[in-house]
Amino acid sequence: MTPDLLAPLDLAFWNMESDRHPMHLGALGLFAAHSPTAGAHAADLLAARAAAVPGLRLRIRDVWQPLGFGGATRESAPDFDPLDHVRLHAPTPDFHAAAGRLMERPLERGRPPWEAHVLPGADGVSFAVLFKFHHALADGLRALKLAAGILDPVEPPERAPRAVEPPHDLLSDVRRLPALVPELVKGALSDVGRALDIGASLARSTFGMRPTSALASAPSGTRRTAGVVLDIDDVHRVRKSAGGTVNDVLIAVVAGALRRWLDERGDDSKGVAPRALIPVSRRRPRAAHPQGNRLSGYLIPLPVHDPDPLGRLDTVRTAMVRNKDAGPNRGAGAVALLADHVPALGHRLGGPLLGQAARLWFDILVTSVPLPGLGLRLGGHELTEVYPLAPLPPGQALAVAISTYRGRVHYGLVADAEAVPDLTRFAHAVSAELETLLRVCGH
């Protein structure tokens, strides 16, 4: 496989990592087991299948040649061994507790940066698999594709045949080149203007702002995870009654849960409006090189201070409409696009500082990871629950990732274990907030 130079945003993720703040994302999948040996069988299957997935062989190697000085490439590891990446653990009574400890550990940077940890359940009728992928290797969509490659095969739905495109006329492009020059110049100027616009929006969003204290933490390097499952039909009932989109409701649930959690732990929610970063994928379908991150984002204040559940939902809906009208290429949330304007050496030298600056940019990450509607299996064992786990930026205490799978919404929660010892309380607050919205909507 030809080495593939990391895109600027991938390089930023690779260089901002530290031992206390690894930049890997994860997914904790829970499976119904047919026997106590199902976990061991699953580990054998994962190791055997990983060898046949080219994307799992890719390591990241620093580049110091003149053309890519300070950059890095993805390239096939000559000594790739799946047994270095798939690990079977002792039975555990608590999958999330085990996942939290495993999420603390950085991936080994000299190998392809991914791992699959198989966790047999102490009950003998379940097991879990924690997938970890470095954000420089794969974003949520790419990680899903890589993980699907080592699960049981799924019959894809039939698609209409694609129209055959006529052969590309290179000579015609050459003839058109003089006419394209003004457009290229215009595009370059537009990129500069967009960068300045994003920078100005970022400055405005951070001026005079302080991170929400309950969501900020001194770096401890510890991790705790938890999961919440909601019924998607309940979410649709709220959406139909109160308006907005499903995503608006799911974000408003986070805002209400934060209010409930702060009040229960004795922190005052009065005047609290933490800035939430909502990542937006800019990836094109069937891209030639799909493994690179193509991300932008929306930045919205979560109305934690508002005591009215429907008022919180309305505020979230209005903020999301405003962001969508502006588009994902502008505004403070689109700061990830600035990575394209930084040379490779700048990412290498400034990566640690960029990671530390995350706390000034936003207070909490709330991201959605799409999952296929079809049921997934491993060794014939059904995947019953799946919790996406987002990276936790330096100085932040909590990150929220959301996926919908087979009619249920799964919230994956990652927290600094020292800053948020009561993560389970926040998980309960998520469920309680949806119940509150249902009640005020008359359901």
GROMACS .gro file of C-alpha atoms in nm:
model
  443
    1MET     CA    1   0.000   0.000   0.000
    2THR     CA    2   0.140   0.340  -0.101
    3PRO     CA    3   0.217   0.569   0.196
    4ASP     CA    4  -0.055   0.829   0.244
    5LEU     CA    5   0.042   1.172   0.381
    6LEU     CA    6  -0.171   1.271   0.679
    7ALA     CA    7  -0.414   1.555   0.618
    8PRO     CA    8  -0.351   1.865   0.833
    9LEU     CA    9  -0.633   1.788   1.080
   10ASP     CA   10  -0.513   1.428   1.124
   11LEU     CA   11  -0.163   1.561   1.188
   12ALA     CA   12  -0.304   1.799   1.449
   13PHE     CA   13  -0.471   1.509   1.633
   14TRP     CA   14  -0.150   1.306   1.615
   15ASN     CA   15   0.063   1.586   1.761
   16MET     CA   16  -0.168   1.718   2.033
   17GLU     CA   17  -0.171   1.380   2.211
   18SER     CA   18   0.003   1.326   2.543
   19ASP     CA   19   0.021   1.032   2.785
   20ARG     CA   20  -0.244   1.195   3.002
   21HIS     CA   21  -0.462   1.296   2.709
   22PRO     CA   22  -0.463   1.023   2.445
   23MET     CA   23  -0.648   1.116   2.127
   24HIS     CA   24  -0.822   0.787   2.060
   25LEU     CA   25  -1.194   0.740   2.021
   26GLY     CA   26  -1.372   0.423   2.116
   27ALA     CA   27  -1.688   0.215   2.101
   28LEU     CA   28  -1.805  -0.029   2.365
   29GLY     CA   29  -2.025  -0.300   2.216
   30LEU     CA   30  -2.224  -0.541   2.434
   31PHE     CA   31  -2.308  -0.885   2.294
   32ALA     CA   32  -2.546  -1.159   2.407
   33ALA     CA   33  -2.336  -1.472   2.464
   34HIS     CA   34  -2.446  -1.827   2.384
   35SER     CA   35  -2.191  -1.981   2.622
   36PRO     CA   36  -1.924  -1.884   2.878
   37THR     CA   37  -1.656  -1.936   2.610
   38ALA     CA   38  -1.817  -1.690   2.366
   39GLY     CA   39  -1.573  -1.412   2.459
   40ALA     CA   40  -1.267  -1.626   2.388
   41HIS     CA   41  -1.418  -1.734   2.056
   42ALA     CA   42  -1.486  -1.368   1.969
   43ALA     CA   43  -1.123  -1.274   2.041
   44ASP     CA   44  -1.001  -1.550   1.808
   45LEU     CA   45  -1.237  -1.430   1.534
   46LEU     CA   46  -1.129  -1.066   1.567
   47ALA     CA   47  -0.761  -1.157   1.544
   48ALA     CA   48  -0.817  -1.384   1.242
   49ARG     CA   49  -1.028  -1.129   1.054
   50ALA     CA   50  -0.811  -0.826   1.133
   51ALA     CA   51  -0.534  -0.965   0.915
   52ALA     CA   52  -0.759  -0.930   0.608
   53VAL     CA   53  -0.857  -0.564   0.666
   54PRO     CA   54  -0.596  -0.338   0.497
   55GLY     CA   55  -0.690  -0.031   0.703
   56LEU     CA   56  -0.600  -0.212   1.025
   57ARG     CA   57  -0.244  -0.265   0.903
   58LEU     CA   58  -0.173   0.108   0.876
   59ARG     CA   59   0.077   0.264   1.113
   60ILE     CA   60   0.164   0.633   1.134
   61ARG     CA   61   0.525   0.726   1.067
   62ASP     CA   62   0.691   1.067   1.100
   63VAL     CA   63   0.829   1.222   0.782
   64TRP     CA   64   1.140   1.440   0.773
   65GLN     CA   65   1.202   1.456   0.398
   66PRO     CA   66   1.198   1.805   0.244
   67LEU     CA   67   0.859   1.760   0.074
   68GLY     CA   68   0.680   1.663   0.392
   69PHE     CA   69   0.908   1.798   0.663
   70GLY     CA   70   0.740   1.767   1.002
   71GLY     CA   71   0.450   1.564   0.866
   72ALA     CA   72   0.353   1.200   0.894
   73THR     CA   73   0.221   0.925   0.669
   74ARG     CA   74  -0.008   0.626   0.700
   75GLU     CA   75   0.166   0.321   0.565
   76SER     CA   76   0.136  -0.053   0.591
   77ALA     CA   77   0.327  -0.195   0.889
   78PRO     CA   78   0.564  -0.467   0.763
   79ASP     CA   79   0.552  -0.659   1.093
   80PHE     CA   80   0.177  -0.629   1.158
   81ASP     CA   81   0.050  -0.897   1.396
   82PRO     CA   82  -0.320  -0.891   1.495
   83LEU     CA   83  -0.234  -1.057   1.827
   84ASP     CA   84  -0.062  -0.732   1.928
   85HIS     CA   85  -0.397  -0.553   1.899
   86VAL     CA   86  -0.666  -0.802   2.009
   87ARG     CA   87  -0.665  -0.883   2.378
   88LEU     CA   88  -0.883  -1.116   2.585
   89HIS     CA   89  -0.935  -1.007   2.945
   90ALA     CA   90  -1.057  -1.181   3.259
   91PRO     CA   91  -1.434  -1.185   3.323
   92THR     CA   92  -1.569  -0.860   3.465
   93PRO     CA   93  -1.897  -0.771   3.637
   94ASP     CA   94  -1.885  -0.410   3.509
   95PHE     CA   95  -1.809  -0.346   3.141
   96HIS     CA   96  -1.803   0.032   3.179
   97ALA     CA   97  -1.560   0.025   3.472
   98ALA     CA   98  -1.324  -0.193   3.269
   99ALA     CA   99  -1.366   0.027   2.961
  100GLY     CA  100  -1.278   0.339   3.162
  101ARG     CA  101  -0.948   0.189   3.276
  102LEU     CA  102  -0.865   0.079   2.921
  103MET     CA  103  -0.951   0.419   2.774
  104GLU     CA  104  -0.686   0.574   3.001
  105ARG     CA  105  -0.406   0.392   2.823
  106PRO     CA  106  -0.257   0.556   2.512
  107LEU     CA  107  -0.223   0.343   2.201
  108GLU     CA  108   0.129   0.236   2.113
  109ARG     CA  109   0.244   0.484   1.849
  110GLY     CA  110   0.495   0.252   1.681
  111ARG     CA  111   0.219   0.009   1.578
  112PRO     CA  112  -0.105   0.055   1.385
  113PRO     CA  113  -0.293   0.271   1.639
  114TRP     CA  114  -0.596   0.059   1.724
  115GLU     CA  115  -0.694  -0.208   1.974
  116ALA     CA  116  -0.985  -0.445   2.038
  117HIS     CA  117  -1.036  -0.555   2.399
  118VAL     CA  118  -1.269  -0.849   2.460
  119LEU     CA  119  -1.432  -0.843   2.803
  120PRO     CA  120  -1.619  -1.161   2.905
  121GLY     CA  121  -1.908  -1.095   3.141
  122ALA     CA  122  -1.896  -1.241   3.489
  123ASP     CA  123  -2.256  -1.358   3.432
  124GLY     CA  124  -2.145  -1.598   3.156
  125VAL     CA  125  -2.423  -1.485   2.921
  126SER     CA  126  -2.267  -1.169   2.781
  127PHE     CA  127  -1.940  -1.021   2.665
  128ALA     CA  128  -1.826  -0.680   2.546
  129VAL     CA  129  -1.572  -0.555   2.294
  130LEU     CA  130  -1.402  -0.218   2.338
  131PHE     CA  131  -1.264  -0.087   2.009
  132LYS     CA  132  -1.005   0.192   2.029
  133PHE     CA  133  -0.890   0.387   1.722
  134HIS     CA  134  -0.658   0.685   1.719
  135HIS     CA  135  -0.832   0.993   1.579
  136ALA     CA  136  -0.545   1.037   1.332
  137LEU     CA  137  -0.614   0.691   1.188
  138ALA     CA  138  -0.991   0.721   1.168
  139ASP     CA  139  -1.279   0.948   1.260
  140GLY     CA  140  -1.610   0.800   1.378
  141LEU     CA  141  -1.728   0.702   1.029
  142ARG     CA  142  -1.398   0.544   0.928
  143ALA     CA  143  -1.366   0.365   1.264
  144LEU     CA  144  -1.712   0.220   1.212
  145LYS     CA  145  -1.609   0.088   0.871
  146LEU     CA  146  -1.291  -0.068   1.010
  147ALA     CA  147  -1.477  -0.231   1.299
  148ALA     CA  148  -1.746  -0.362   1.064
  149GLY     CA  149  -1.471  -0.533   0.865
  150ILE     CA  150  -1.403  -0.772   1.153
  151LEU     CA  151  -1.762  -0.831   1.260
  152ASP     CA  152  -1.983  -1.092   1.094
  153PRO     CA  153  -2.055  -1.013   0.727
  154VAL     CA  154  -2.381  -0.822   0.667
  155GLU     CA  155  -2.569  -0.839   0.339
  156PRO     CA  156  -2.572  -0.481   0.204
  157PRO     CA  157  -2.897  -0.345   0.060
  158GLU     CA  158  -2.921  -0.348  -0.318
  159ARG     CA  159  -2.831  -0.022  -0.492
  160ALA     CA  160  -2.928   0.102  -0.833
  161PRO     CA  161  -2.643   0.067  -1.085
  162ARG     CA  162  -2.434   0.381  -1.121
  163ALA     CA  163  -2.430   0.559  -1.454
  164VAL     CA  164  -2.113   0.505  -1.656
  165GLU     CA  165  -1.919   0.831  -1.684
  166PRO     CA  166  -1.759   0.923  -2.018
  167PRO     CA  167  -1.376   0.906  -2.038
  168HIS     CA  168  -1.201   1.209  -1.889
  169ASP     CA  169  -1.067   1.447  -2.154
  170LEU     CA  170  -0.729   1.569  -2.024
  171LEU     CA  171  -0.662   1.785  -2.332
  172SER     CA  172  -0.985   1.971  -2.272
  173ASP     CA  173  -0.872   2.054  -1.917
  174VAL     CA  174  -0.543   2.190  -2.047
  175ARG     CA  175  -0.724   2.416  -2.293
  176ARG     CA  176  -0.948   2.547  -2.016
  177LEU     CA  177  -0.658   2.624  -1.778
  178PRO     CA  178  -0.618   2.996  -1.867
  179ALA     CA  179  -0.988   3.053  -1.802
  180LEU     CA  180  -0.963   2.872  -1.466
  181VAL     CA  181  -0.686   3.092  -1.324
  182PRO     CA  182  -0.918   3.375  -1.209
  183GLU     CA  183  -1.140   3.118  -1.035
  184LEU     CA  184  -0.839   2.962  -0.861
  185VAL     CA  185  -0.726   3.303  -0.737
  186LYS     CA  186  -1.080   3.380  -0.623
  187GLY     CA  187  -1.093   3.050  -0.436
  188ALA     CA  188  -0.764   3.119  -0.261
  189LEU     CA  189  -0.883   3.462  -0.149
  190SER     CA  190  -1.209   3.306  -0.031
  191ASP     CA  191  -1.012   3.056   0.181
  192VAL     CA  192  -0.817   3.340   0.342
  193GLY     CA  193  -1.137   3.532   0.411
  194ARG     CA  194  -1.297   3.224   0.562
  195ALA     CA  195  -0.997   3.170   0.789
  196LEU     CA  196  -1.011   3.530   0.910
  197ASP     CA  197  -1.385   3.499   0.967
  198ILE     CA  198  -1.341   3.183   1.175
  199GLY     CA  199  -1.061   3.345   1.375
  200ALA     CA  200  -1.272   3.652   1.447
  201SER     CA  201  -1.570   3.439   1.551
  202LEU     CA  202  -1.346   3.236   1.779
  203ALA     CA  203  -1.211   3.551   1.942
  204ARG     CA  204  -1.563   3.682   1.999
  205SER     CA  205  -1.680   3.351   2.147
  206THR     CA  206  -1.392   3.331   2.394
  207PHE     CA  207  -1.365   3.698   2.493
  208GLY     CA  208  -1.450   3.737   2.860
  209MET     CA  209  -1.556   3.372   2.887
  210ARG     CA  210  -1.446   3.129   3.154
  211PRO     CA  211  -1.476   2.751   3.128
  212THR     CA  212  -1.770   2.613   3.326
  213SER     CA  213  -1.601   2.501   3.649
  214ALA     CA  214  -1.781   2.166   3.678
  215LEU     CA  215  -1.676   2.078   3.322
  216ALA     CA  216  -1.314   2.185   3.364
  217SER     CA  217  -1.047   1.983   3.540
  218ALA     CA  218  -0.679   1.967   3.610
  219PRO     CA  219  -0.538   1.684   3.400
  220SER     CA  220  -0.534   1.358   3.596
  221GLY     CA  221  -0.502   1.110   3.309
  222THR     CA  222  -0.781   0.898   3.456
  223ARG     CA  223  -1.098   0.794   3.274
  224ARG     CA  224  -1.444   0.677   3.368
  225THR     CA  225  -1.717   0.572   3.124
  226ALA     CA  226  -2.092   0.522   3.151
  227GLY     CA  227  -2.379   0.454   2.914
  228VAL     CA  228  -2.744   0.551   2.881
  229VAL     CA  229  -3.008   0.393   2.656
  230LEU     CA  230  -3.319   0.585   2.547
  231ASP     CA  231  -3.610   0.479   2.329
  232ILE     CA  232  -3.598   0.657   1.992
  233ASP     CA  233  -3.980   0.654   1.982
  234ASP     CA  234  -3.983   0.869   2.296
  235VAL     CA  235  -3.744   1.113   2.131
  236HIS     CA  236  -3.974   1.133   1.826
  237ARG     CA  237  -4.273   1.200   2.051
  238VAL     CA  238  -4.096   1.502   2.199
  239ARG     CA  239  -3.986   1.620   1.855
  240LYS     CA  240  -4.338   1.599   1.712
  241SER     CA  241  -4.487   1.785   2.008
  242ALA     CA  242  -4.223   2.055   2.058
  243GLY     CA  243  -4.067   2.087   1.712
  244GLY     CA  244  -3.708   2.076   1.597
  245THR     CA  245  -3.505   1.776   1.489
  246VAL     CA  246  -3.412   1.454   1.664
  247ASN     CA  247  -3.062   1.595   1.711
  248ASP     CA  248  -3.204   1.910   1.871
  249VAL     CA  249  -3.390   1.696   2.126
  250LEU     CA  250  -3.081   1.485   2.201
  251ILE     CA  251  -2.867   1.796   2.259
  252ALA     CA  252  -3.140   1.956   2.474
  253VAL     CA  253  -3.143   1.638   2.683
  254VAL     CA  254  -2.772   1.694   2.753
  255ALA     CA  255  -2.842   2.053   2.860
  256GLY     CA  256  -3.120   1.946   3.096
  257ALA     CA  257  -2.912   1.660   3.234
  258LEU     CA  258  -2.627   1.900   3.309
  259ARG     CA  259  -2.866   2.129   3.499
  260ARG     CA  260  -3.007   1.840   3.701
  261TRP     CA  261  -2.659   1.698   3.769
  262LEU     CA  262  -2.515   2.033   3.881
  263ASP     CA  263  -2.804   2.099   4.117
  264GLU     CA  264  -2.792   1.749   4.266
  265ARG     CA  265  -2.418   1.768   4.338
  266GLY     CA  266  -2.458   2.111   4.502
  267ASP     CA  267  -2.318   2.326   4.220
  268ASP     CA  268  -2.528   2.625   4.121
  269SER     CA  269  -2.670   2.607   3.766
  270LYS     CA  270  -2.771   2.974   3.776
  271GLY     CA  271  -2.618   3.164   3.485
  272VAL     CA  272  -2.446   2.851   3.349
  273ALA     CA  273  -2.436   2.822   2.968
  274PRO     CA  274  -2.142   2.599   2.871
  275ARG     CA  275  -2.032   2.611   2.509
  276ALA     CA  276  -2.089   2.279   2.334
  277LEU     CA  277  -1.891   2.182   2.025
  278ILE     CA  278  -2.109   1.983   1.783
  279PRO     CA  279  -1.879   1.822   1.521
  280VAL     CA  280  -2.002   1.818   1.161
  281SER     CA  281  -1.863   1.576   0.903
  282ARG     CA  282  -1.756   1.728   0.571
  283ARG     CA  283  -1.665   1.395   0.414
  284ARG     CA  284  -1.783   1.324   0.063
  285PRO     CA  285  -1.942   0.983   0.000
  286ARG     CA  286  -1.713   0.731  -0.170
  287ALA     CA  287  -1.412   0.960  -0.134
  288ALA     CA  288  -1.093   0.828  -0.287
  289HIS     CA  289  -0.913   0.847   0.050
  290PRO     CA  290  -1.185   0.809   0.313
  291GLN     CA  291  -0.960   0.753   0.615
  292GLY     CA  292  -0.876   1.121   0.669
  293ASN     CA  293  -1.070   1.344   0.905
  294ARG     CA  294  -1.292   1.599   0.729
  295LEU     CA  295  -1.451   1.780   1.019
  296SER     CA  296  -1.600   2.116   1.098
  297GLY     CA  297  -1.837   2.201   1.379
  298TYR     CA  298  -2.106   2.416   1.532
  299LEU     CA  299  -2.056   2.598   1.860
  300ILE     CA  300  -2.369   2.656   2.069
  301PRO     CA  301  -2.434   2.766   2.429
  302LEU     CA  302  -2.623   2.501   2.624
  303PRO     CA  303  -2.905   2.674   2.819
  304VAL     CA  304  -2.832   2.496   3.146
  305HIS     CA  305  -2.946   2.804   3.339
  306ASP     CA  306  -3.301   2.790   3.196
  307PRO     CA  307  -3.544   2.610   3.433
  308ASP     CA  308  -3.797   2.546   3.153
  309PRO     CA  309  -3.736   2.215   2.966
  310LEU     CA  310  -3.919   2.336   2.654
  311GLY     CA  311  -3.737   2.669   2.675
  312ARG     CA  312  -3.406   2.481   2.671
  313LEU     CA  313  -3.515   2.283   2.366
  314ASP     CA  314  -3.625   2.601   2.188
  315THR     CA  315  -3.289   2.768   2.260
  316VAL     CA  316  -3.099   2.467   2.126
  317ARG     CA  317  -3.320   2.454   1.815
  318THR     CA  318  -3.270   2.825   1.744
  319ALA     CA  319  -2.893   2.800   1.788
  320MET     CA  320  -2.871   2.498   1.556
  321VAL     CA  321  -3.080   2.671   1.289
  322ARG     CA  322  -2.851   2.973   1.309
  323ASN     CA  323  -2.543   2.753   1.269
  324LYS     CA  324  -2.693   2.559   0.978
  325ASP     CA  325  -2.789   2.881   0.801
  326ALA     CA  326  -2.429   3.003   0.830
  327GLY     CA  327  -2.298   2.664   0.719
  328PRO     CA  328  -2.019   2.444   0.858
  329ASN     CA  329  -1.743   2.650   0.694
  330ARG     CA  330  -1.781   2.961   0.908
  331GLY     CA  331  -1.811   3.055   1.272
  332ALA     CA  332  -1.611   2.965   1.581
  333GLY     CA  333  -1.716   2.601   1.562
  334ALA     CA  334  -1.537   2.563   1.229
  335VAL     CA  335  -1.195   2.621   1.384
  336ALA     CA  336  -1.086   2.271   1.275
  337LEU     CA  337  -1.074   2.407   0.918
  338LEU     CA  338  -0.786   2.634   1.018
  339ALA     CA  339  -0.567   2.323   1.033
  340ASP     CA  340  -0.548   2.336   0.653
  341HIS     CA  341  -0.367   2.672   0.677
  342VAL     CA  342  -0.092   2.550   0.912
  343PRO     CA  343   0.226   2.385   0.771
  344ALA     CA  344   0.319   2.037   0.890
  345LEU     CA  345   0.604   2.163   1.110
  346GLY     CA  346   0.363   2.408   1.274
  347HIS     CA  347   0.137   2.119   1.376
  348ARG     CA  348   0.432   1.932   1.520
  349LEU     CA  349   0.560   2.227   1.724
  350GLY     CA  350   0.220   2.368   1.821
  351GLY     CA  351   0.024   2.047   1.881
  352PRO     CA  352   0.056   2.044   2.262
  353LEU     CA  353  -0.043   2.411   2.284
  354LEU     CA  354  -0.343   2.347   2.058
  355GLY     CA  355  -0.462   2.071   2.287
  356GLN     CA  356  -0.438   2.297   2.591
  357ALA     CA  357  -0.635   2.568   2.406
  358ALA     CA  358  -0.941   2.342   2.370
  359ARG     CA  359  -1.068   2.449   2.712
  360LEU     CA  360  -1.080   2.812   2.592
  361TRP     CA  361  -1.269   2.718   2.276
  362PHE     CA  362  -1.547   2.500   2.417
  363ASP     CA  363  -1.656   2.343   2.746
  364ILE     CA  364  -1.804   2.010   2.636
  365LEU     CA  365  -1.802   1.794   2.324
  366VAL     CA  366  -2.139   1.655   2.211
  367THR     CA  367  -2.096   1.442   1.901
  368SER     CA  368  -2.315   1.202   1.702
  369VAL     CA  369  -2.177   0.884   1.544
  370PRO     CA  370  -2.405   0.718   1.285
  371LEU     CA  371  -2.452   0.342   1.299
  372PRO     CA  372  -2.610   0.106   1.045
  373GLY     CA  373  -2.976   0.020   1.096
  374LEU     CA  374  -2.904  -0.349   1.044
  375GLY     CA  375  -2.831  -0.569   1.343
  376LEU     CA  376  -2.461  -0.652   1.387
  377ARG     CA  377  -2.314  -0.978   1.514
  378LEU     CA  378  -1.981  -1.130   1.609
  379GLY     CA  379  -1.945  -1.506   1.582
  380GLY     CA  380  -2.323  -1.527   1.560
  381HIS     CA  381  -2.365  -1.335   1.887
  382GLU     CA  382  -2.597  -1.036   1.859
  383LEU     CA  383  -2.474  -0.685   1.931
  384THR     CA  384  -2.735  -0.556   2.176
  385GLU     CA  385  -2.591  -0.221   2.286
  386VAL     CA  386  -2.317   0.006   2.150
  387TYR     CA  387  -2.177   0.313   2.323
  388PRO     CA  388  -1.955   0.554   2.125
  389LEU     CA  389  -1.674   0.706   2.333
  390ALA     CA  390  -1.520   1.039   2.233
  391PRO     CA  391  -1.170   1.164   2.312
  392LEU     CA  392  -1.151   1.391   2.617
  393PRO     CA  393  -0.959   1.714   2.542
  394PRO     CA  394  -0.705   1.842   2.795
  395GLY     CA  395  -0.859   2.037   3.080
  396GLN     CA  396  -1.212   1.911   3.017
  397ALA     CA  397  -1.403   1.682   3.248
  398LEU     CA  398  -1.679   1.531   3.031
  399ALA     CA  399  -1.748   1.436   2.668
  400VAL     CA  400  -2.073   1.299   2.525
  401ALA     CA  401  -2.113   1.082   2.214
  402ILE     CA  402  -2.449   0.965   2.079
  403SER     CA  403  -2.549   0.684   1.843
  404THR     CA  404  -2.882   0.538   1.737
  405TYR     CA  405  -2.889   0.161   1.693
  406ARG     CA  406  -3.194  -0.056   1.624
  407GLY     CA  407  -3.455   0.182   1.762
  408ARG     CA  408  -3.261   0.295   2.068
  409VAL     CA  409  -3.039   0.594   2.138
  410HIS     CA  410  -2.711   0.518   2.313
  411TYR     CA  411  -2.526   0.793   2.501
  412GLY     CA  412  -2.159   0.710   2.559
  413LEU     CA  413  -2.013   0.921   2.841
  414VAL     CA  414  -1.640   0.971   2.901
  415ALA     CA  415  -1.515   1.169   3.199
  416ASP     CA  416  -1.202   1.246   3.395
  417ALA     CA  417  -1.244   0.997   3.681
  418GLU     CA  418  -1.109   1.234   3.945
  419ALA     CA  419  -1.310   1.536   3.832
  420VAL     CA  420  -1.635   1.341   3.780
  421PRO     CA  421  -1.651   1.056   4.033
  422ASP     CA  422  -2.031   1.074   4.006
  423LEU     CA  423  -2.061   1.004   3.633
  424THR     CA  424  -2.337   0.749   3.704
  425ARG     CA  425  -2.542   1.033   3.854
  426PHE     CA  426  -2.509   1.227   3.529
  427ALA     CA  427  -2.616   0.915   3.335
  428HIS     CA  428  -2.931   0.893   3.548
  429ALA     CA  429  -2.993   1.264   3.482
  430VAL     CA  430  -2.994   1.199   3.106
  431SER     CA  431  -3.276   0.944   3.142
  432ALA     CA  432  -3.464   1.169   3.382
  433GLU     CA  433  -3.447   1.465   3.144
  434LEU     CA  434  -3.613   1.275   2.860
  435GLU     CA  435  -3.886   1.165   3.102
  436THR     CA  436  -3.936   1.530   3.196
  437LEU     CA  437  -3.966   1.636   2.832
  438LEU     CA  438  -4.219   1.360   2.770
  439ARG     CA  439  -4.423   1.472   3.068
  440VAL     CA  440  -4.431   1.843   2.976
  441CYS     CA  441  -4.523   1.745   2.620
  442GLY     CA  442  -4.824   1.552   2.753
  443HIS     CA  443  -4.700   1.198   2.700
   0.00000   0.00000   0.00000
